[in-house]
Tab-separated table of C-alpha atoms and ligand atoms in Angstrom:
chain	number	residue	atom	x	y	z
A	1	MET	CA	-29.811	-28.859	31.990
A	2	LYS	CA	-33.445	-27.938	31.791
A	3	ASN	CA	-34.199	-31.456	30.548
A	4	GLU	CA	-32.214	-33.011	33.352
A	5	GLU	CA	-34.216	-31.036	35.889
A	6	SER	CA	-37.552	-32.103	34.450
A	7	VAL	CA	-36.466	-35.747	34.274
A	8	ARG	CA	-35.473	-35.509	37.938
A	9	ARG	CA	-38.909	-34.133	38.811
A	10	ALA	CA	-40.576	-36.860	36.737
A	11	ALA	CA	-38.559	-39.543	38.534
A	12	GLU	CA	-39.644	-38.144	41.910
A	13	ILE	CA	-43.272	-38.333	40.777
A	14	ILE	CA	-42.866	-41.970	39.697
A	15	LYS	CA	-41.205	-42.814	43.026
A	16	ARG	CA	-44.142	-41.301	44.905
A	17	GLY	CA	-46.632	-43.408	42.906
A	18	GLY	CA	-47.579	-40.816	40.282
A	19	ILE	CA	-47.853	-41.171	36.502
A	20	VAL	CA	-45.692	-39.456	33.889
A	21	ALA	CA	-45.874	-39.220	30.089
A	22	PHE	CA	-42.424	-39.637	28.570
A	23	PRO	CA	-40.805	-39.823	25.144
A	24	THR	CA	-39.353	-42.990	23.660
A	25	GLU	CA	-37.921	-43.518	20.178
A	26	THR	CA	-41.185	-45.180	19.058
A	27	VAL	CA	-44.109	-43.271	20.621
A	28	TYR	CA	-44.772	-41.463	23.921
A	29	GLY	CA	-45.588	-43.686	26.900
A	30	LEU	CA	-47.636	-43.094	30.052
A	31	GLY	CA	-45.607	-44.614	32.856
A	32	ALA	CA	-45.837	-45.728	36.468
A	33	ASP	CA	-43.615	-47.734	38.835
A	34	ALA	CA	-44.169	-51.301	37.602
A	35	PHE	CA	-44.059	-52.564	41.187
A	36	ASN	CA	-46.721	-50.183	42.451
A	37	PRO	CA	-50.129	-51.705	41.565
A	38	LEU	CA	-52.068	-48.593	42.611
A	39	ALA	CA	-49.997	-46.344	40.392
A	40	VAL	CA	-50.391	-48.786	37.492
A	41	ALA	CA	-54.147	-48.839	38.121
A	42	ARG	CA	-54.211	-45.085	37.541
A	43	VAL	CA	-52.552	-45.563	34.161
A	44	PHE	CA	-55.371	-47.912	33.144
A	45	GLU	CA	-57.926	-45.414	34.417
A	46	VAL	CA	-56.493	-42.370	32.651
A	47	LYS	CA	-56.134	-44.301	29.393
A	48	ARG	CA	-59.580	-45.874	29.818
A	49	ARG	CA	-57.851	-49.108	28.953
A	50	PRO	CA	-59.561	-52.447	29.643
A	51	HIS	CA	-57.849	-54.438	32.390
A	52	PHE	CA	-57.411	-57.491	30.163
A	53	ASP	CA	-54.805	-55.592	28.144
A	54	PRO	CA	-51.318	-55.910	29.717
A	55	LEU	CA	-48.605	-53.228	29.743
A	56	ILE	CA	-45.011	-53.295	28.547
A	57	VAL	CA	-42.410	-52.922	31.313
A	58	HIS	CA	-39.583	-50.531	30.377
A	59	VAL	CA	-36.077	-51.137	31.726
A	60	SER	CA	-32.786	-49.246	31.510
A	61	ARG	CA	-30.392	-52.167	31.925
A	62	TYR	CA	-30.220	-55.784	30.969
A	63	ALA	CA	-30.078	-56.965	34.593
A	64	ASP	CA	-33.629	-55.680	35.074
A	65	LEU	CA	-34.877	-58.177	32.495
A	66	GLU	CA	-33.554	-60.990	34.662
A	67	LYS	CA	-35.409	-59.530	37.626
A	68	LEU	CA	-38.702	-59.604	35.732
A	69	ALA	CA	-38.456	-62.866	33.772
A	70	VAL	CA	-38.016	-66.328	35.276
A	71	GLU	CA	-35.555	-67.278	32.591
A	72	VAL	CA	-33.916	-65.491	29.683
A	73	PRO	CA	-33.280	-67.960	26.827
A	74	SER	CA	-29.984	-67.519	24.967
A	75	ILE	CA	-31.807	-66.541	21.785
A	76	VAL	CA	-33.321	-63.583	23.654
A	77	LYS	CA	-29.914	-62.639	25.048
A	78	ARG	CA	-28.545	-62.517	21.522
A	79	LEU	CA	-31.407	-60.356	20.328
A	80	VAL	CA	-31.343	-57.821	23.132
A	81	GLU	CA	-27.563	-57.597	23.005
A	82	ARG	CA	-27.924	-56.530	19.422
A	83	PHE	CA	-31.099	-54.433	19.470
A	84	TRP	CA	-31.461	-52.938	22.976
A	85	PRO	CA	-31.958	-50.155	23.628
A	86	GLY	CA	-34.407	-50.184	20.734
A	87	PRO	CA	-37.900	-50.890	19.403
A	88	LEU	CA	-38.018	-54.556	20.427
A	89	THR	CA	-40.296	-55.961	23.148
A	90	VAL	CA	-39.795	-59.528	24.364
A	91	VAL	CA	-42.506	-61.623	26.037
A	92	LEU	CA	-41.238	-64.156	28.596
A	93	GLN	CA	-42.508	-66.102	31.634
A	94	LYS	CA	-42.784	-63.609	34.475
A	95	ARG	CA	-41.467	-63.797	37.979
A	96	GLU	CA	-44.103	-64.003	40.669
A	97	LYS	CA	-43.343	-60.553	42.063
A	98	VAL	CA	-44.424	-58.788	38.845
A	99	PRO	CA	-47.888	-57.466	39.787
A	100	ASP	CA	-50.900	-59.049	38.086
A	101	ILE	CA	-52.300	-55.697	37.083
A	102	VAL	CA	-49.246	-55.073	34.869
A	103	THR	CA	-49.611	-58.369	33.010
A	104	ALA	CA	-53.431	-58.499	33.086
A	105	GLY	CA	-53.217	-61.720	35.036
A	106	LEU	CA	-51.080	-63.467	32.396
A	107	SER	CA	-48.135	-65.613	33.478
A	108	THR	CA	-45.951	-63.665	31.042
A	109	VAL	CA	-44.417	-60.217	30.994
A	110	ALA	CA	-43.502	-57.952	28.054
A	111	VAL	CA	-40.211	-56.051	28.491
A	112	ARG	CA	-38.305	-53.508	26.446
A	113	MET	CA	-35.428	-51.033	26.790
A	114	PRO	CA	-36.364	-47.810	24.978
A	115	ASN	CA	-33.726	-46.007	22.938
A	116	HIS	CA	-34.250	-42.474	24.198
A	117	PRO	CA	-31.948	-40.659	26.612
A	118	MET	CA	-34.840	-39.102	28.572
A	119	ALA	CA	-36.631	-42.439	28.954
A	120	LEU	CA	-33.452	-44.184	30.051
A	121	SER	CA	-32.522	-41.584	32.649
A	122	LEU	CA	-36.110	-41.471	33.906
A	123	ILE	CA	-35.989	-45.221	34.594
A	124	GLU	CA	-32.514	-44.914	36.155
A	125	MET	CA	-33.478	-42.029	38.430
A	126	ALA	CA	-36.818	-43.534	39.431
A	127	GLU	CA	-34.873	-46.695	40.374
A	128	CYS	CA	-37.648	-48.988	39.163
A	129	PRO	CA	-38.835	-50.540	35.918
A	130	ILE	CA	-41.621	-48.429	34.415
A	131	ALA	CA	-44.849	-50.007	33.189
A	132	ALA	CA	-46.212	-47.946	30.315
A	133	PRO	CA	-48.669	-48.194	27.473
A	134	SER	CA	-48.672	-45.627	24.681
A	135	ALA	CA	-49.910	-42.292	26.070
A	136	ASN	CA	-53.175	-42.105	24.096
A	137	PRO	CA	-56.751	-42.792	25.073
A	138	PHE	CA	-57.464	-46.484	24.418
A	139	GLY	CA	-58.098	-47.250	20.753
A	140	TYR	CA	-56.790	-43.947	19.365
A	141	LEU	CA	-53.522	-43.289	17.530
A	142	SER	CA	-50.334	-43.293	19.589
A	143	PRO	CA	-48.794	-39.870	20.297
A	144	THR	CA	-45.479	-39.040	18.649
A	145	THR	CA	-45.073	-35.573	20.190
A	146	ALA	CA	-45.592	-34.143	23.675
A	147	GLU	CA	-48.234	-31.872	22.125
A	148	HIS	CA	-50.290	-34.932	21.053
A	149	VAL	CA	-50.210	-36.129	24.656
A	150	ARG	CA	-51.257	-32.717	25.961
A	151	GLU	CA	-54.162	-32.522	23.528
A	152	GLN	CA	-55.552	-35.862	24.629
A	153	LEU	CA	-54.578	-36.465	28.230
A	154	GLY	CA	-54.448	-32.814	29.248
A	155	ASP	CA	-53.518	-32.619	32.899
A	156	GLU	CA	-54.523	-36.188	33.706
A	157	ALA	CA	-50.841	-37.141	33.752
A	158	ASP	CA	-48.884	-35.667	36.667
A	159	LEU	CA	-46.200	-34.501	34.239
A	160	ILE	CA	-45.500	-34.628	30.505
A	161	LEU	CA	-41.813	-34.840	29.590
A	162	ASP	CA	-41.114	-33.227	26.224
A	163	GLY	CA	-38.380	-34.983	24.268
A	164	GLY	CA	-39.377	-33.726	20.830
A	165	PRO	CA	-40.909	-35.813	18.041
A	166	CYS	CA	-40.328	-39.594	18.181
A	167	ARG	CA	-37.663	-40.760	15.768
A	168	VAL	CA	-39.201	-44.135	14.830
A	169	GLY	CA	-42.881	-43.221	14.967
A	170	VAL	CA	-44.468	-46.682	15.172
A	171	GLU	CA	-44.585	-48.846	18.293
A	172	SER	CA	-42.056	-51.539	19.142
A	173	THR	CA	-42.014	-54.973	17.526
A	174	ILE	CA	-43.328	-57.571	19.991
A	175	LEU	CA	-41.855	-61.092	19.994
A	176	SER	CA	-42.984	-63.952	22.201
A	177	PHE	CA	-40.601	-66.697	23.324
A	178	LEU	CA	-43.056	-69.104	24.910
A	179	GLU	CA	-42.899	-71.626	22.064
A	180	GLU	CA	-39.983	-73.359	20.400
A	181	THR	CA	-40.044	-70.881	17.506
A	182	PRO	CA	-40.142	-67.180	18.423
A	183	GLU	CA	-43.465	-65.691	17.459
A	184	LEU	CA	-44.248	-62.213	16.147
A	185	LEU	CA	-47.129	-60.644	18.089
A	186	ARG	CA	-46.925	-57.150	16.613
A	187	PRO	CA	-44.889	-55.843	13.667
A	188	GLY	CA	-43.177	-52.604	14.699
A	189	GLY	CA	-40.131	-50.386	14.639
A	190	LEU	CA	-37.613	-53.235	14.411
A	191	THR	CA	-38.016	-55.018	11.090
A	192	LEU	CA	-38.545	-58.728	10.566
A	193	GLU	CA	-35.495	-58.722	8.295
A	194	GLU	CA	-33.280	-57.356	11.101
A	195	ILE	CA	-34.613	-59.882	13.613
A	196	GLU	CA	-34.262	-62.844	11.281
A	197	SER	CA	-30.700	-61.833	10.410
A	198	VAL	CA	-29.790	-62.602	14.030
A	199	ILE	CA	-32.003	-65.555	15.035
A	200	GLY	CA	-33.271	-67.056	11.796
A	201	GLU	CA	-36.876	-67.543	10.820
A	202	ILE	CA	-39.637	-66.558	13.211
A	203	ASP	CA	-43.330	-67.449	13.201
A	204	ILE	CA	-45.501	-64.697	11.730
A	205	GLN	CA	-48.617	-66.766	11.062
A	206	LYS	CA	-50.854	-65.266	13.704
A	207	VAL	CA	-50.048	-61.686	12.788
A	208	LYS	CA	-50.698	-62.564	9.165
A	209	LYS	CA	-54.098	-63.900	10.073
A	210	GLY	CA	-54.776	-60.860	12.259
A	211	ARG	CA	-55.039	-62.972	15.420
A	212	PRO	CA	-51.914	-62.450	17.507
A	213	ASP	CA	-51.866	-63.334	21.197
A	214	ALA	CA	-51.239	-59.774	22.328
A	215	PRO	CA	-54.549	-59.028	24.010
A	216	GLY	CA	-54.345	-55.396	22.924
A	217	MET	CA	-54.220	-56.202	19.268
A	218	LEU	CA	-57.899	-55.647	18.649
A	219	GLN	CA	-58.841	-55.347	15.030
A	220	LYS	CA	-60.014	-51.795	15.270
A	221	HIS	CA	-57.227	-49.997	17.003
A	222	TYR	CA	-54.905	-47.063	16.461
A	223	ALA	CA	-57.950	-45.503	14.844
A	224	PRO	CA	-58.720	-41.876	14.043
A	225	HIS	CA	-62.305	-40.634	14.179
A	226	THR	CA	-62.442	-40.252	10.395
A	227	PRO	CA	-62.925	-43.502	8.454
A	228	ILE	CA	-59.812	-44.611	6.554
A	229	VAL	CA	-60.073	-46.492	3.280
A	230	ILE	CA	-56.969	-48.084	1.776
A	231	ASP	CA	-57.405	-48.430	-1.950
A	232	ARG	CA	-56.381	-47.183	-5.367
A	233	TRP	CA	-57.546	-43.601	-5.359
A	234	GLU	CA	-58.858	-43.556	-8.917
A	235	GLN	CA	-61.129	-46.451	-8.054
A	236	LYS	CA	-62.629	-44.777	-5.025
A	237	LEU	CA	-62.966	-41.178	-6.145
A	238	GLY	CA	-66.215	-41.881	-7.964
A	239	ALA	CA	-67.708	-43.678	-4.990
A	240	PHE	CA	-66.946	-40.733	-2.697
A	241	ARG	CA	-68.182	-37.997	-5.003
A	242	GLY	CA	-69.587	-35.079	-3.031
A	243	LYS	CA	-67.793	-36.151	0.125
A	244	LYS	CA	-64.975	-34.322	1.887
A	245	ILE	CA	-61.949	-36.457	1.105
A	246	GLY	CA	-58.406	-36.273	2.485
A	247	PHE	CA	-55.482	-38.147	0.970
A	248	LEU	CA	-52.718	-39.979	2.779
A	249	ALA	CA	-49.950	-40.567	0.266
A	250	PHE	CA	-46.937	-42.786	0.831
A	251	ARG	CA	-44.819	-40.806	-1.652
A	252	LYS	CA	-45.265	-37.724	-3.791
A	253	PRO	CA	-47.889	-38.613	-6.427
A	254	GLU	CA	-46.839	-38.406	-10.061
A	255	ARG	CA	-49.698	-36.084	-10.855
A	256	GLU	CA	-51.586	-33.541	-8.784
A	257	MET	CA	-54.668	-34.867	-6.966
A	258	GLU	CA	-57.612	-32.574	-6.841
A	259	GLY	CA	-60.460	-32.534	-4.421
A	260	GLY	CA	-58.956	-32.463	-0.946
A	261	PRO	CA	-56.019	-31.940	1.385
A	262	MET	CA	-53.123	-34.351	1.168
A	263	GLU	CA	-50.445	-35.583	3.561
A	264	ILE	CA	-47.328	-37.090	1.996
A	265	LEU	CA	-45.536	-39.496	4.338
A	266	SER	CA	-42.237	-39.313	2.471
A	267	GLU	CA	-41.631	-37.355	-0.757
A	268	ASP	CA	-39.335	-40.028	-2.171
A	269	GLY	CA	-40.955	-43.065	-0.565
A	270	ASN	CA	-38.501	-43.636	2.288
A	271	LEU	CA	-40.073	-46.124	4.755
A	272	LYS	CA	-38.227	-44.782	7.811
A	273	GLU	CA	-39.403	-41.273	7.120
A	274	ALA	CA	-42.916	-42.518	6.374
A	275	ALA	CA	-43.116	-44.389	9.710
A	276	ALA	CA	-41.887	-41.347	11.625
A	277	ASN	CA	-44.579	-39.170	10.008
A	278	LEU	CA	-47.463	-41.661	10.032
A	279	PHE	CA	-49.434	-40.878	13.198
A	280	ALA	CA	-48.926	-37.110	13.080
A	281	ALA	CA	-50.086	-37.043	9.449
A	282	ILE	CA	-53.234	-39.038	10.238
A	283	ARG	CA	-53.912	-36.756	13.219
A	284	ARG	CA	-53.666	-33.657	11.027
A	285	LEU	CA	-56.136	-35.131	8.536
A	286	ASP	CA	-58.375	-36.281	11.388
A	287	ALA	CA	-58.542	-32.691	12.688
A	288	LEU	CA	-60.020	-31.479	9.376
A	289	LYS	CA	-63.390	-33.169	9.972
A	290	LEU	CA	-63.354	-34.959	6.645
A	291	ASP	CA	-65.823	-37.645	5.604
A	292	VAL	CA	-63.115	-40.079	4.626
A	293	ILE	CA	-59.332	-40.460	4.413
A	294	LEU	CA	-58.153	-42.274	1.293
A	295	ALA	CA	-54.836	-43.943	2.023
A	296	GLU	CA	-52.324	-45.455	-0.330
A	297	SER	CA	-50.946	-48.979	0.188
A	298	ILE	CA	-47.424	-49.268	1.549
A	299	PRO	CA	-44.896	-51.851	0.270
A	300	GLN	CA	-44.816	-54.837	2.659
A	301	VAL	CA	-41.086	-54.880	3.316
A	302	GLY	CA	-39.066	-53.651	6.293
A	303	LEU	CA	-40.915	-50.942	8.192
A	304	GLY	CA	-43.662	-51.127	5.570
A	305	ARG	CA	-45.158	-54.094	7.456
A	306	ALA	CA	-45.638	-52.068	10.636
A	307	ILE	CA	-46.973	-49.041	8.754
A	308	MET	CA	-49.455	-51.160	6.797
A	309	ASP	CA	-50.493	-52.995	9.981
A	310	ARG	CA	-51.325	-49.674	11.683
A	311	LEU	CA	-53.138	-48.369	8.606
A	312	GLN	CA	-55.204	-51.526	8.362
A	313	ARG	CA	-56.095	-51.385	12.024
A	314	ALA	CA	-56.971	-47.704	11.675
A	315	SER	CA	-59.313	-48.693	8.863
A	316	GLY	CA	-60.860	-51.409	11.003
A	317	LYS	CA	-59.299	-54.339	9.176
A	318	GLY	CA	-56.790	-56.263	11.229
A	319	GLU	CA	-55.585	-58.500	8.483
A	320	ILE	CA	-52.286	-58.024	6.717
A	321	LYS	CA	-52.544	-58.982	3.076
B	401	TXA	O1	-43.222	-48.845	21.388
B	401	TXA	C1	-43.941	-49.303	22.272
B	401	TXA	O2	-44.058	-50.525	22.482
B	401	TXA	C2	-44.733	-48.284	23.112
B	401	TXA	C3	-43.738	-47.474	23.930
B	401	TXA	C4	-44.403	-46.537	24.905
B	401	TXA	O3	-42.841	-48.334	24.586
B	401	TXA	N1	-45.670	-48.961	23.980
B	401	TXA	C5	-46.818	-49.529	23.533
B	401	TXA	O4	-47.604	-50.024	24.544
B	401	TXA	O5	-47.126	-49.578	22.353
B	401	TXA	P1	-49.136	-50.446	24.338
B	401	TXA	O6	-49.621	-50.712	25.687
B	401	TXA	O7	-49.830	-49.400	23.551
B	401	TXA	O8	-49.052	-51.773	23.526
B	401	TXA	C6	-48.512	-52.896	24.161
B	401	TXA	C7	-48.971	-54.164	23.506
B	401	TXA	C8	-50.440	-54.438	23.694
B	401	TXA	O9	-50.978	-54.911	22.469
B	401	TXA	C9	-50.446	-55.556	24.745
B	401	TXA	O10	-51.557	-56.406	24.627
B	401	TXA	C10	-49.144	-56.271	24.446
B	401	TXA	O11	-48.257	-55.226	24.134
B	401	TXA	N2	-48.644	-57.008	25.616
B	401	TXA	C11	-48.225	-56.513	26.791
B	401	TXA	N3	-47.888	-57.514	27.643
B	401	TXA	C12	-48.069	-58.673	26.980
B	401	TXA	C13	-47.911	-60.057	27.295
B	401	TXA	N4	-47.481	-60.446	28.490
B	401	TXA	N5	-48.211	-60.967	26.347
B	401	TXA	C14	-48.631	-60.600	25.129
B	401	TXA	N6	-48.834	-59.301	24.773
B	401	TXA	C15	-48.550	-58.350	25.676
B	402	MG	MG1	-51.060	-48.432	22.406
C-alpha cells in the first residue's frame, strides 16, 4: 500500500514535468515525461550529462513502442514478445514527435520495457513513456539501490522511489535494428546466447572493437574514483607494494589474500549473482580511499560479457578481449 501511494505521488510529479528516480530490474533510472522537453532537459542537467548522449525511453506496453518507432520489424516483435518486460533495449527509426532532446538529435530512438512492478506502474499512472538514463552522475557507476541514488543525487530529484536492490545489476542489452543484421551496441542484462536463440546470429563486431554506435559508450565510463586494474593478482602485487590495495574477486579465492579488503562477487562463481553485486561491491571498495582496486577477470560467457565490459570501462579500457 505504502509503495502504491509513493508510486502515485511519483506519477503526479512526472505528469507535472518533474523528475523521479525509480527502480528497474537492471539499475535505478532518473525519469521524466519523454514528451516534455523541458523536463527531459532537467534530467540532463542533474546528471551533468552531455547533450550528445541520448536517453532510453521506457514503456509499459507494447503499443507504446509503435507510437515511438516508425516501424517495428517482425524480428523485433519476436524479441520483445519473448523478452519484454526485461533488460533489452531496441534502437529503431523514431517518429517525428519524439523530441530531439531525448534522442540527442538522432533519427533513432532507444526503447525498453523494464521488468519491475514499480517502474511499470509508474509509467502506467503517469500515462506517458518515461525517458530515463541511469540515475548516477555522468561517468560514474550506475546505482543499484535507492541509497546509491540518495548519496549521489541527494535532493536534486523531486522524488526517489525505493524498490529495493536491483535484481539484475547491470544495464540493459542494447540492440540496433537499422542494418540488415541486428547489431549489439551494449552487452547487458540479457545475454547474447538468449538473443541468438530467438533471432540467430547478431553483429557484435563494434562492441568487440570498443566502438559501438551508442554515443554514451565512452571508453572511460561506469568508473569509480579509485583506479581499477584487471590482472592476475600475483603478477601485480609486487608492482603495487606499499600501496593500499583492494581486491574484487569473481569467486571465493582458493587461498586467503593478504594485504587489503576484498569483495567477492559470488562465492561459487555464479554470473547472475556476480552481476547483481557488481556495482555495489565496487562502490564499497571505492569508499575506502584505496590506491588501487585489483579485479579478477570474468569468464566471457552469458552475463560475464556485460560484467567484463563494465569492469573494462571502469578501468578505462573499452575493449573486450
Ligand atoms: O538498464 C538500462 O538500460 C538503464 C535503466 C535505467 O533502464 N538505463 C541506462 O541508461 O543504462 P543510460 O542512459 O545510462 O544508457 C543508455 C545508453 C547510452 O549509452 C546511450 O548512448 C544509448 O543508450 N542510446 C540511447 N539512445 C540511443 C540511440 N537512439 N542510438 C544509439 N544509442 C542510444
Ligand atoms: Mg548510464
